[in-house]
PDB file of C-alpha atoms in Angstrom:
ATOM      1  CA  UNK A   1     -34.994  84.195   2.610  1.00  0.00           C
ATOM      2  CA  UNK A   2     -35.005  80.622   3.760  1.00  0.00           C
ATOM      3  CA  UNK A   3     -32.386  78.021   3.078  1.00  0.00           C
ATOM      4  CA  UNK A   4     -33.077  74.367   2.749  1.00  0.00           C
ATOM      5  CA  UNK A   5     -30.575  71.773   3.735  1.00  0.00           C
ATOM      6  CA  UNK A   6     -30.238  68.616   1.797  1.00  0.00           C
ATOM      7  CA  UNK A   7     -30.666  65.465   3.816  1.00  0.00           C
ATOM      8  CA  UNK A   8     -27.427  63.703   4.509  1.00  0.00           C
ATOM      9  CA  UNK A   9     -26.777  60.792   2.203  1.00  0.00           C
ATOM     10  CA  UNK A  10     -27.010  57.449   3.992  1.00  0.00           C
ATOM     11  CA  UNK A  11     -23.664  55.959   4.833  1.00  0.00           C
ATOM     12  CA  UNK A  12     -22.775  53.142   2.532  1.00  0.00           C
ATOM     13  CA  UNK A  13     -21.310  49.997   3.957  1.00  0.00           C
ATOM     14  CA  UNK A  14     -18.942  47.858   2.011  1.00  0.00           C
ATOM     15  CA  UNK A  15     -20.343  44.433   1.219  1.00  0.00           C
ATOM     16  CA  UNK A  16     -19.079  41.709   3.526  1.00  0.00           C
ATOM     17  CA  UNK A  17     -16.165  39.904   2.032  1.00  0.00           C
ATOM     18  CA  UNK A  18     -16.831  36.253   1.526  1.00  0.00           C
ATOM     19  CA  UNK A  19     -14.236  33.908   3.006  1.00  0.00           C
ATOM     20  CA  UNK A  20     -11.993  32.242   0.469  1.00  0.00           C
ATOM     21  CA  UNK A  21     -11.666  28.555  -0.286  1.00  0.00           C
ATOM     22  CA  UNK A  22      -8.851  28.030   2.205  1.00  0.00           C
ATOM     23  CA  UNK A  23     -10.705  29.795   5.020  1.00  0.00           C
ATOM     24  CA  UNK A  24     -13.872  27.797   4.353  1.00  0.00           C
ATOM     25  CA  UNK A  25     -11.940  24.534   4.337  1.00  0.00           C
ATOM     26  CA  UNK A  26     -10.171  25.366   7.592  1.00  0.00           C
ATOM     27  CA  UNK A  27     -13.419  26.347   9.293  1.00  0.00           C
ATOM     28  CA  UNK A  28     -15.179  23.171   8.204  1.00  0.00           C
ATOM     29  CA  UNK A  29     -12.135  21.064   9.046  1.00  0.00           C
ATOM     30  CA  UNK A  30     -11.956  22.560  12.527  1.00  0.00           C
ATOM     31  CA  UNK A  31     -15.650  21.809  13.008  1.00  0.00           C
ATOM     32  CA  UNK A  32     -15.195  18.185  11.881  1.00  0.00           C
ATOM     33  CA  UNK A  33     -12.171  17.683  14.155  1.00  0.00           C
ATOM     34  CA  UNK A  34     -14.049  19.174  17.108  1.00  0.00           C
ATOM     35  CA  UNK A  35     -17.021  16.875  16.518  1.00  0.00           C
ATOM     36  CA  UNK A  36     -14.693  13.884  16.278  1.00  0.00           C
ATOM     37  CA  UNK A  37     -12.918  14.734  19.547  1.00  0.00           C
ATOM     38  CA  UNK A  38     -16.230  15.237  21.345  1.00  0.00           C
ATOM     39  CA  UNK A  39     -17.227  11.677  20.515  1.00  0.00           C
ATOM     40  CA  UNK A  40     -15.377   9.620  23.111  1.00  0.00           C
ATOM     41  CA  UNK A  41     -16.318   6.363  21.420  1.00  0.00           C
ATOM     42  CA  UNK A  42     -14.742   7.470  18.131  1.00  0.00           C
ATOM     43  CA  UNK A  43     -11.585   8.723  19.825  1.00  0.00           C
ATOM     44  CA  UNK A  44     -11.133   5.569  21.888  1.00  0.00           C
ATOM     45  CA  UNK A  45     -11.866   3.171  19.033  1.00  0.00           C
ATOM     46  CA  UNK A  46     -10.004   5.027  16.300  1.00  0.00           C
ATOM     47  CA  UNK A  47      -6.961   6.147  18.295  1.00  0.00           C
ATOM     48  CA  UNK A  48      -6.793   3.495  20.986  1.00  0.00           C
ATOM     49  CA  UNK A  49      -7.717   0.274  19.197  1.00  0.00           C
ATOM     50  CA  UNK A  50      -4.502  -0.053  17.123  1.00  0.00           C
ATOM     51  CA  UNK A  51      -2.345   0.682  20.183  1.00  0.00           C
ATOM     52  CA  UNK A  52      -4.173  -1.919  22.280  1.00  0.00           C
ATOM     53  CA  UNK A  53      -3.841  -4.498  19.508  1.00  0.00           C
ATOM     54  CA  UNK A  54      -0.102  -3.886  19.287  1.00  0.00           C
ATOM     55  CA  UNK A  55       0.270  -4.345  23.047  1.00  0.00           C
ATOM     56  CA  UNK A  56      -1.756  -7.575  23.027  1.00  0.00           C
ATOM     57  CA  UNK A  57      -0.156  -9.218  20.006  1.00  0.00           C
ATOM     58  CA  UNK A  58       3.350  -8.148  21.005  1.00  0.00           C
ATOM     59  CA  UNK A  59       2.860  -9.805  24.377  1.00  0.00           C
ATOM     60  CA  UNK A  60       1.648 -13.058  22.797  1.00  0.00           C
ATOM     61  CA  UNK A  61       3.868 -13.389  19.712  1.00  0.00           C
ATOM     62  CA  UNK A  62       7.539 -12.506  19.914  1.00  0.00           C
ATOM     63  CA  UNK A  63       9.252 -15.016  17.647  1.00  0.00           C
ATOM     64  CA  UNK A  64      11.268 -14.112  14.600  1.00  0.00           C
ATOM     65  CA  UNK A  65       9.595 -14.654  11.242  1.00  0.00           C
ATOM     66  CA  UNK A  66      12.780 -13.868   9.284  1.00  0.00           C
ATOM     67  CA  UNK A  67      16.407 -13.109  10.168  1.00  0.00           C
ATOM     68  CA  UNK A  68      16.367  -9.862  12.132  1.00  0.00           C
ATOM     69  CA  UNK A  69      12.602  -9.421  11.810  1.00  0.00           C
ATOM     70  CA  UNK A  70      10.280 -10.233  14.697  1.00  0.00           C
ATOM     71  CA  UNK A  71       6.555 -10.827  14.391  1.00  0.00           C
ATOM     72  CA  UNK A  72       5.982  -7.668  16.427  1.00  0.00           C
ATOM     73  CA  UNK A  73       7.822  -5.524  13.873  1.00  0.00           C
ATOM     74  CA  UNK A  74       5.814  -7.113  11.065  1.00  0.00           C
ATOM     75  CA  UNK A  75       2.545  -6.641  12.918  1.00  0.00           C
ATOM     76  CA  UNK A  76       3.266  -2.989  13.714  1.00  0.00           C
ATOM     77  CA  UNK A  77       3.551  -2.086  10.038  1.00  0.00           C
ATOM     78  CA  UNK A  78       0.172  -3.674   9.420  1.00  0.00           C
ATOM     79  CA  UNK A  79      -1.390  -1.791  12.324  1.00  0.00           C
ATOM     80  CA  UNK A  80      -0.094   1.529  11.013  1.00  0.00           C
ATOM     81  CA  UNK A  81      -1.855   0.785   7.727  1.00  0.00           C
ATOM     82  CA  UNK A  82      -4.943  -0.355   9.654  1.00  0.00           C
ATOM     83  CA  UNK A  83      -4.913   2.862  11.670  1.00  0.00           C
ATOM     84  CA  UNK A  84      -4.962   4.898   8.473  1.00  0.00           C
ATOM     85  CA  UNK A  85      -7.811   2.781   7.120  1.00  0.00           C
ATOM     86  CA  UNK A  86      -9.767   3.082  10.370  1.00  0.00           C
ATOM     87  CA  UNK A  87      -9.645   6.873  10.543  1.00  0.00           C
ATOM     88  CA  UNK A  88     -10.653   7.210   6.889  1.00  0.00           C
ATOM     89  CA  UNK A  89     -12.656   4.279   5.485  1.00  0.00           C
ATOM     90  CA  UNK A  90     -14.210   2.965   8.675  1.00  0.00           C
ATOM     91  CA  UNK A  91     -14.766   6.279  10.444  1.00  0.00           C
ATOM     92  CA  UNK A  92     -16.411   7.970   7.451  1.00  0.00           C
ATOM     93  CA  UNK A  93     -18.396   4.880   6.504  1.00  0.00           C
ATOM     94  CA  UNK A  94     -19.983   4.826   9.960  1.00  0.00           C
ATOM     95  CA  UNK A  95     -20.476   8.523  10.707  1.00  0.00           C
ATOM     96  CA  UNK A  96     -21.750   9.817   7.373  1.00  0.00           C
ATOM     97  CA  UNK A  97     -24.899   7.614   7.573  1.00  0.00           C
ATOM     98  CA  UNK A  98     -25.501   8.993  11.074  1.00  0.00           C
ATOM     99  CA  UNK A  99     -25.296  12.570   9.792  1.00  0.00           C
ATOM    100  CA  UNK A 100     -27.515  11.676   6.818  1.00  0.00           C
ATOM    101  CA  UNK A 101     -30.117  10.002   9.048  1.00  0.00           C
ATOM    102  CA  UNK A 102     -30.222  12.970  11.429  1.00  0.00           C
ATOM    103  CA  UNK A 103     -30.787  15.376   8.550  1.00  0.00           C
ATOM    104  CA  UNK A 104     -27.427  17.107   8.983  1.00  0.00           C
ATOM    105  CA  UNK A 105     -26.429  16.558   5.358  1.00  0.00           C
ATOM    106  CA  UNK A 106     -29.822  17.769   4.142  1.00  0.00           C
ATOM    107  CA  UNK A 107     -29.399  21.008   6.108  1.00  0.00           C
ATOM    108  CA  UNK A 108     -25.865  21.461   4.747  1.00  0.00           C
ATOM    109  CA  UNK A 109     -27.240  20.984   1.251  1.00  0.00           C
ATOM    110  CA  UNK A 110     -29.755  23.764   1.876  1.00  0.00           C
ATOM    111  CA  UNK A 111     -27.190  26.354   2.929  1.00  0.00           C
ATOM    112  CA  UNK A 112     -25.238  28.674   0.588  1.00  0.00           C
ATOM    113  CA  UNK A 113     -22.050  26.789   1.490  1.00  0.00           C
ATOM    114  CA  UNK A 114     -20.614  25.013  -1.566  1.00  0.00           C
ATOM    115  CA  UNK A 115     -20.928  21.239  -1.380  1.00  0.00           C
ATOM    116  CA  UNK A 116     -17.202  20.719  -1.818  1.00  0.00           C
ATOM    117  CA  UNK A 117     -16.523  22.504   1.485  1.00  0.00           C
ATOM    118  CA  UNK A 118     -18.213  19.703   3.415  1.00  0.00           C
ATOM    119  CA  UNK A 119     -16.090  17.094   1.647  1.00  0.00           C
ATOM    120  CA  UNK A 120     -12.942  19.178   2.167  1.00  0.00           C
ATOM    121  CA  UNK A 121     -13.689  19.385   5.891  1.00  0.00           C
ATOM    122  CA  UNK A 122     -13.976  15.604   6.083  1.00  0.00           C
ATOM    123  CA  UNK A 123     -10.685  15.189   4.235  1.00  0.00           C
ATOM    124  CA  UNK A 124      -8.926  17.680   6.526  1.00  0.00           C
ATOM    125  CA  UNK A 125     -10.230  15.852   9.591  1.00  0.00           C
ATOM    126  CA  UNK A 126      -8.981  12.530   8.230  1.00  0.00           C
ATOM    127  CA  UNK A 127      -5.539  13.998   7.497  1.00  0.00           C
ATOM    128  CA  UNK A 128      -5.120  15.582  10.950  1.00  0.00           C
ATOM    129  CA  UNK A 129      -6.404  12.578  12.917  1.00  0.00           C
ATOM    130  CA  UNK A 130      -4.484  10.186  10.645  1.00  0.00           C
ATOM    131  CA  UNK A 131      -1.207  12.018  11.269  1.00  0.00           C
ATOM    132  CA  UNK A 132      -1.849  12.090  15.017  1.00  0.00           C
ATOM    133  CA  UNK A 133      -2.632   8.379  15.111  1.00  0.00           C
ATOM    134  CA  UNK A 134       0.382   7.430  12.983  1.00  0.00           C
ATOM    135  CA  UNK A 135       2.704   9.458  15.204  1.00  0.00           C
ATOM    136  CA  UNK A 136       1.186   7.814  18.290  1.00  0.00           C
ATOM    137  CA  UNK A 137       1.685   4.303  16.882  1.00  0.00           C
ATOM    138  CA  UNK A 138       5.272   5.005  15.808  1.00  0.00           C
ATOM    139  CA  UNK A 139       6.185   6.554  19.171  1.00  0.00           C
ATOM    140  CA  UNK A 140       4.677   3.651  21.136  1.00  0.00           C
ATOM    141  CA  UNK A 141       6.288   1.063  18.866  1.00  0.00           C
ATOM    142  CA  UNK A 142       9.715   2.716  18.873  1.00  0.00           C
ATOM    143  CA  UNK A 143       9.695   3.223  22.642  1.00  0.00           C
ATOM    144  CA  UNK A 144       8.332  -0.168  23.704  1.00  0.00           C
ATOM    145  CA  UNK A 145       9.155  -2.582  20.877  1.00  0.00           C
ATOM    146  CA  UNK A 146      12.349  -1.194  19.334  1.00  0.00           C
ATOM    147  CA  UNK A 147      10.776  -0.367  15.994  1.00  0.00           C
ATOM    148  CA  UNK A 148      13.532   1.033  13.783  1.00  0.00           C
ATOM    149  CA  UNK A 149      12.606   4.283  12.109  1.00  0.00           C
ATOM    150  CA  UNK A 150      13.433   4.751   8.420  1.00  0.00           C
ATOM    151  CA  UNK A 151      17.115   5.581   8.068  1.00  0.00           C
ATOM    152  CA  UNK A 152      17.108   7.198   4.641  1.00  0.00           C
ATOM    153  CA  UNK A 153      15.262  10.024   2.923  1.00  0.00           C
ATOM    154  CA  UNK A 154      14.086   7.570   0.277  1.00  0.00           C
ATOM    155  CA  UNK A 155      12.289   5.438   2.851  1.00  0.00           C
ATOM    156  CA  UNK A 156      10.691   8.490   4.441  1.00  0.00           C
ATOM    157  CA  UNK A 157       9.521   9.561   0.982  1.00  0.00           C
ATOM    158  CA  UNK A 158       8.075   6.081   0.413  1.00  0.00           C
ATOM    159  CA  UNK A 159       6.341   6.281   3.776  1.00  0.00           C
ATOM    160  CA  UNK A 160       4.834   9.614   2.715  1.00  0.00           C
ATOM    161  CA  UNK A 161       3.437   8.641  -0.671  1.00  0.00           C
ATOM    162  CA  UNK A 162       2.157   5.245   0.505  1.00  0.00           C
ATOM    163  CA  UNK A 163       0.324   6.955   3.372  1.00  0.00           C
ATOM    164  CA  UNK A 164      -1.081   9.752   1.197  1.00  0.00           C
ATOM    165  CA  UNK A 165      -2.298   7.440  -1.563  1.00  0.00           C
ATOM    166  CA  UNK A 166      -3.635   4.920   0.953  1.00  0.00           C
ATOM    167  CA  UNK A 167      -5.549   7.515   2.970  1.00  0.00           C
ATOM    168  CA  UNK A 168      -6.922   9.102  -0.203  1.00  0.00           C
ATOM    169  CA  UNK A 169      -8.173   5.769  -1.528  1.00  0.00           C
ATOM    170  CA  UNK A 170      -9.676   4.759   1.833  1.00  0.00           C
ATOM    171  CA  UNK A 171     -11.310   8.167   2.334  1.00  0.00           C
ATOM    172  CA  UNK A 172     -13.020   8.055  -1.057  1.00  0.00           C
ATOM    173  CA  UNK A 173     -14.107   4.451  -0.505  1.00  0.00           C
ATOM    174  CA  UNK A 174     -15.404   5.344   2.960  1.00  0.00           C
ATOM    175  CA  UNK A 175     -17.558   8.127   1.532  1.00  0.00           C
ATOM    176  CA  UNK A 176     -18.787   5.789  -1.194  1.00  0.00           C
ATOM    177  CA  UNK A 177     -19.665   2.862   1.082  1.00  0.00           C
ATOM    178  CA  UNK A 178     -21.601   5.190   3.395  1.00  0.00           C
ATOM    179  CA  UNK A 179     -24.396   5.188   0.809  1.00  0.00           C
ATOM    180  CA  UNK A 180     -25.028   1.479   1.402  1.00  0.00           C
ATOM    181  CA  UNK A 181     -26.272   2.092   4.944  1.00  0.00           C
ATOM    182  CA  UNK A 182     -30.005   2.797   4.980  1.00  0.00           C
ATOM    183  CA  UNK A 183     -30.086   4.037   8.579  1.00  0.00           C
ATOM    184  CA  UNK A 184     -27.682   5.452  11.149  1.00  0.00           C
ATOM    185  CA  UNK A 185     -27.550   2.144  13.004  1.00  0.00           C
ATOM    186  CA  UNK A 186     -26.684   0.090   9.946  1.00  0.00           C
ATOM    187  CA  UNK A 187     -23.518   2.034   9.139  1.00  0.00           C
ATOM    188  CA  UNK A 188     -21.392   0.066  11.572  1.00  0.00           C
ATOM    189  CA  UNK A 189     -22.977  -3.220  10.470  1.00  0.00           C
ATOM    190  CA  UNK A 190     -22.057  -2.494   6.850  1.00  0.00           C
ATOM    191  CA  UNK A 191     -18.522  -1.147   7.301  1.00  0.00           C
ATOM    192  CA  UNK A 192     -17.026  -2.984  10.296  1.00  0.00           C
ATOM    193  CA  UNK A 193     -17.214  -6.526   8.829  1.00  0.00           C
ATOM    194  CA  UNK A 194     -15.603  -5.318   5.605  1.00  0.00           C
ATOM    195  CA  UNK A 195     -12.776  -3.652   7.543  1.00  0.00           C
ATOM    196  CA  UNK A 196     -12.178  -6.733   9.707  1.00  0.00           C
ATOM    197  CA  UNK A 197     -12.133  -9.140   6.767  1.00  0.00           C
ATOM    198  CA  UNK A 198      -9.659  -6.933   4.918  1.00  0.00           C
ATOM    199  CA  UNK A 199      -7.382  -6.892   7.955  1.00  0.00           C
ATOM    200  CA  UNK A 200      -7.367 -10.685   8.232  1.00  0.00           C
ATOM    201  CA  UNK A 201      -6.681 -11.330   4.546  1.00  0.00           C
ATOM    202  CA  UNK A 202      -4.254  -8.443   3.902  1.00  0.00           C
ATOM    203  CA  UNK A 203      -1.359  -9.533   6.079  1.00  0.00           C
ATOM    204  CA  UNK A 204      -2.091  -7.488   9.200  1.00  0.00           C
ATOM    205  CA  UNK A 205      -2.577 -10.236  11.787  1.00  0.00           C
ATOM    206  CA  UNK A 206      -0.756 -13.003   9.910  1.00  0.00           C
ATOM    207  CA  UNK A 207       2.267 -13.144   7.646  1.00  0.00           C
ATOM    208  CA  UNK A 208       0.791 -12.607   4.201  1.00  0.00           C
ATOM    209  CA  UNK A 209       2.675 -15.407   2.440  1.00  0.00           C
ATOM    210  CA  UNK A 210       1.398 -17.920   5.001  1.00  0.00           C
ATOM    211  CA  UNK A 211      -2.221 -17.257   4.054  1.00  0.00           C
ATOM    212  CA  UNK A 212      -4.004 -19.550   1.555  1.00  0.00           C
ATOM    213  CA  UNK A 213      -3.275 -18.672  -2.068  1.00  0.00           C
ATOM    214  CA  UNK A 214      -6.909 -17.822  -2.851  1.00  0.00           C
ATOM    215  CA  UNK A 215      -7.004 -15.438   0.101  1.00  0.00           C
ATOM    216  CA  UNK A 216      -3.870 -13.677  -1.125  1.00  0.00           C
ATOM    217  CA  UNK A 217      -5.446 -13.264  -4.548  1.00  0.00           C
ATOM    218  CA  UNK A 218      -8.617 -11.755  -3.094  1.00  0.00           C
ATOM    219  CA  UNK A 219      -6.634  -9.382  -0.876  1.00  0.00           C
ATOM    220  CA  UNK A 220      -4.599  -8.195  -3.876  1.00  0.00           C
ATOM    221  CA  UNK A 221      -7.740  -6.520  -5.273  1.00  0.00           C
ATOM    222  CA  UNK A 222      -8.013  -4.144  -2.299  1.00  0.00           C
ATOM    223  CA  UNK A 223      -5.821  -1.254  -1.127  1.00  0.00           C
ATOM    224  CA  UNK A 224      -5.054  -2.413   2.433  1.00  0.00           C
ATOM    225  CA  UNK A 225      -2.829  -5.258   1.242  1.00  0.00           C
ATOM    226  CA  UNK A 226      -0.736  -2.836  -0.800  1.00  0.00           C
ATOM    227  CA  UNK A 227      -0.604  -0.271   1.997  1.00  0.00           C
ATOM    228  CA  UNK A 228       0.800  -2.946   4.317  1.00  0.00           C
ATOM    229  CA  UNK A 229       3.308  -4.070   1.708  1.00  0.00           C
ATOM    230  CA  UNK A 230       4.467  -0.527   1.027  1.00  0.00           C
ATOM    231  CA  UNK A 231       4.931   0.190   4.729  1.00  0.00           C
ATOM    232  CA  UNK A 232       6.888  -3.052   5.196  1.00  0.00           C
ATOM    233  CA  UNK A 233       9.397  -1.710   2.677  1.00  0.00           C
ATOM    234  CA  UNK A 234       9.805   1.302   4.968  1.00  0.00           C
ATOM    235  CA  UNK A 235      10.094  -0.278   8.422  1.00  0.00           C
ATOM    236  CA  UNK A 236      11.517  -3.737   7.663  1.00  0.00           C
ATOM    237  CA  UNK A 237      14.968  -4.592   6.251  1.00  0.00           C
ATOM    238  CA  UNK A 238      15.369  -4.626   2.477  1.00  0.00           C
ATOM    239  CA  UNK A 239      16.155  -8.329   2.699  1.00  0.00           C
ATOM    240  CA  UNK A 240      12.577  -9.013   3.784  1.00  0.00           C
ATOM    241  CA  UNK A 241      11.428  -8.145   0.284  1.00  0.00           C
ATOM    242  CA  UNK A 242      12.424 -11.666  -0.747  1.00  0.00           C
ATOM    243  CA  UNK A 243       9.672 -12.960   1.558  1.00  0.00           C
ATOM    244  CA  UNK A 244       6.958 -11.106  -0.348  1.00  0.00           C
ATOM    245  CA  UNK A 245       4.837 -13.078  -2.867  1.00  0.00           C
ATOM    246  CA  UNK A 246       6.676 -11.619  -5.887  1.00  0.00           C
ATOM    247  CA  UNK A 247      10.109 -11.741  -4.242  1.00  0.00           C
ATOM    248  CA  UNK A 248      10.257  -7.958  -3.797  1.00  0.00           C
ATOM    249  CA  UNK A 249       8.235  -5.115  -2.286  1.00  0.00           C
ATOM    250  CA  UNK A 250       6.940  -4.140  -5.770  1.00  0.00           C
ATOM    251  CA  UNK A 251       6.656  -0.449  -4.936  1.00  0.00           C
ATOM    252  CA  UNK A 252       5.742   0.394  -8.527  1.00  0.00           C
ATOM    253  CA  UNK A 253       2.744  -1.930  -8.313  1.00  0.00           C
ATOM    254  CA  UNK A 254       1.876  -0.572  -4.860  1.00  0.00           C
ATOM    255  CA  UNK A 255       1.661   2.916  -6.356  1.00  0.00           C
ATOM    256  CA  UNK A 256      -0.302   1.707  -9.379  1.00  0.00           C
ATOM    257  CA  UNK A 257      -2.947  -0.145  -7.347  1.00  0.00           C
ATOM    258  CA  UNK A 258      -3.401   2.689  -4.827  1.00  0.00           C
ATOM    259  CA  UNK A 259      -3.771   5.268  -7.609  1.00  0.00           C
ATOM    260  CA  UNK A 260      -6.294   2.990  -9.314  1.00  0.00           C
ATOM    261  CA  UNK A 261      -8.313   2.793  -6.100  1.00  0.00           C
ATOM    262  CA  UNK A 262      -8.223   6.576  -5.782  1.00  0.00           C
ATOM    263  CA  UNK A 263      -9.832   6.788  -9.217  1.00  0.00           C
ATOM    264  CA  UNK A 264     -12.318   4.008  -8.440  1.00  0.00           C
ATOM    265  CA  UNK A 265     -13.248   5.626  -5.136  1.00  0.00           C
ATOM    266  CA  UNK A 266     -13.755   9.019  -6.779  1.00  0.00           C
ATOM    267  CA  UNK A 267     -16.024   7.536  -9.448  1.00  0.00           C
ATOM    268  CA  UNK A 268     -18.053   5.693  -6.800  1.00  0.00           C
ATOM    269  CA  UNK A 269     -18.405   8.874  -4.736  1.00  0.00           C
ATOM    270  CA  UNK A 270     -19.629  10.887  -7.721  1.00  0.00           C
ATOM    271  CA  UNK A 271     -22.158   8.243  -8.766  1.00  0.00           C
ATOM    272  CA  UNK A 272     -23.482   6.913  -5.450  1.00  0.00           C
ATOM    273  CA  UNK A 273     -23.246   9.607  -2.756  1.00  0.00           C
ATOM    274  CA  UNK A 274     -26.599  10.711  -1.309  1.00  0.00           C
ATOM    275  CA  UNK A 275     -27.313  13.809   0.787  1.00  0.00           C
ATOM    276  CA  UNK A 276     -30.661  12.520   2.028  1.00  0.00           C
ATOM    277  CA  UNK A 277     -32.161   9.233   3.073  1.00  0.00           C
ATOM    278  CA  UNK A 278     -34.609   7.388   0.816  1.00  0.00           C
ATOM    279  CA  UNK A 279     -37.525   8.317   3.070  1.00  0.00           C
ATOM    280  CA  UNK A 280     -36.729  12.007   2.467  1.00  0.00           C
ATOM    281  CA  UNK A 281     -37.410  11.493  -1.221  1.00  0.00           C
TER     282      UNK A 281
END
């Protein structure tokens, strides 16, 4: 009598667990931060440019522009806003066309990774680098130029929401404007002049109320002017609000304009963003 043995059933393996939304965002964010840090030009320009400008302008201009407010203190607030704009609007507006031209975005689009993960990684990179740059500017300014840090929780809260809304608006606008560049080389040519003009007309290099009236009106359409004004309410004395165009810091209007630009930037991103170049079809 013979006995037959049944073949052993193949071992079953549990399906690999897909990483969640948070894990995907952190992975992509880490990749974006690593790529940013590996680009020496981006690190030097984005992180170092505002610091160098503060050192230069502080050495040239040291007069008071109002009782208890020096030009250096005024200029520093503008450079903090500029730093946030540089790491978001300018950085994304220049680098996204490079990635599009090299086919990086097209390859991302062809992977199973959800599209939103790529955007989330960019946002995370902007947040991390933006915080690092802001801390660097505040430390340098407080140590070398006696910048007074906010003394109340209310001012710190204002600093937080102005920065968050400003970075959000500039990030969305940076992604949107990246679609105007046809090639990798044209990204800088498209974005840099816009960023420089906004700095000159928004009260970064010059006291805003001393600019021509038409220039003030043009600047009032864009977020950088309101970012600078909101940050002045944080780092400058309350009495300086009387020197603003409306006689106060107008924080309610600052919030309204920045929120409006967040919406405008989101709409522009959804309607204009391209994953491929025109020659890719």
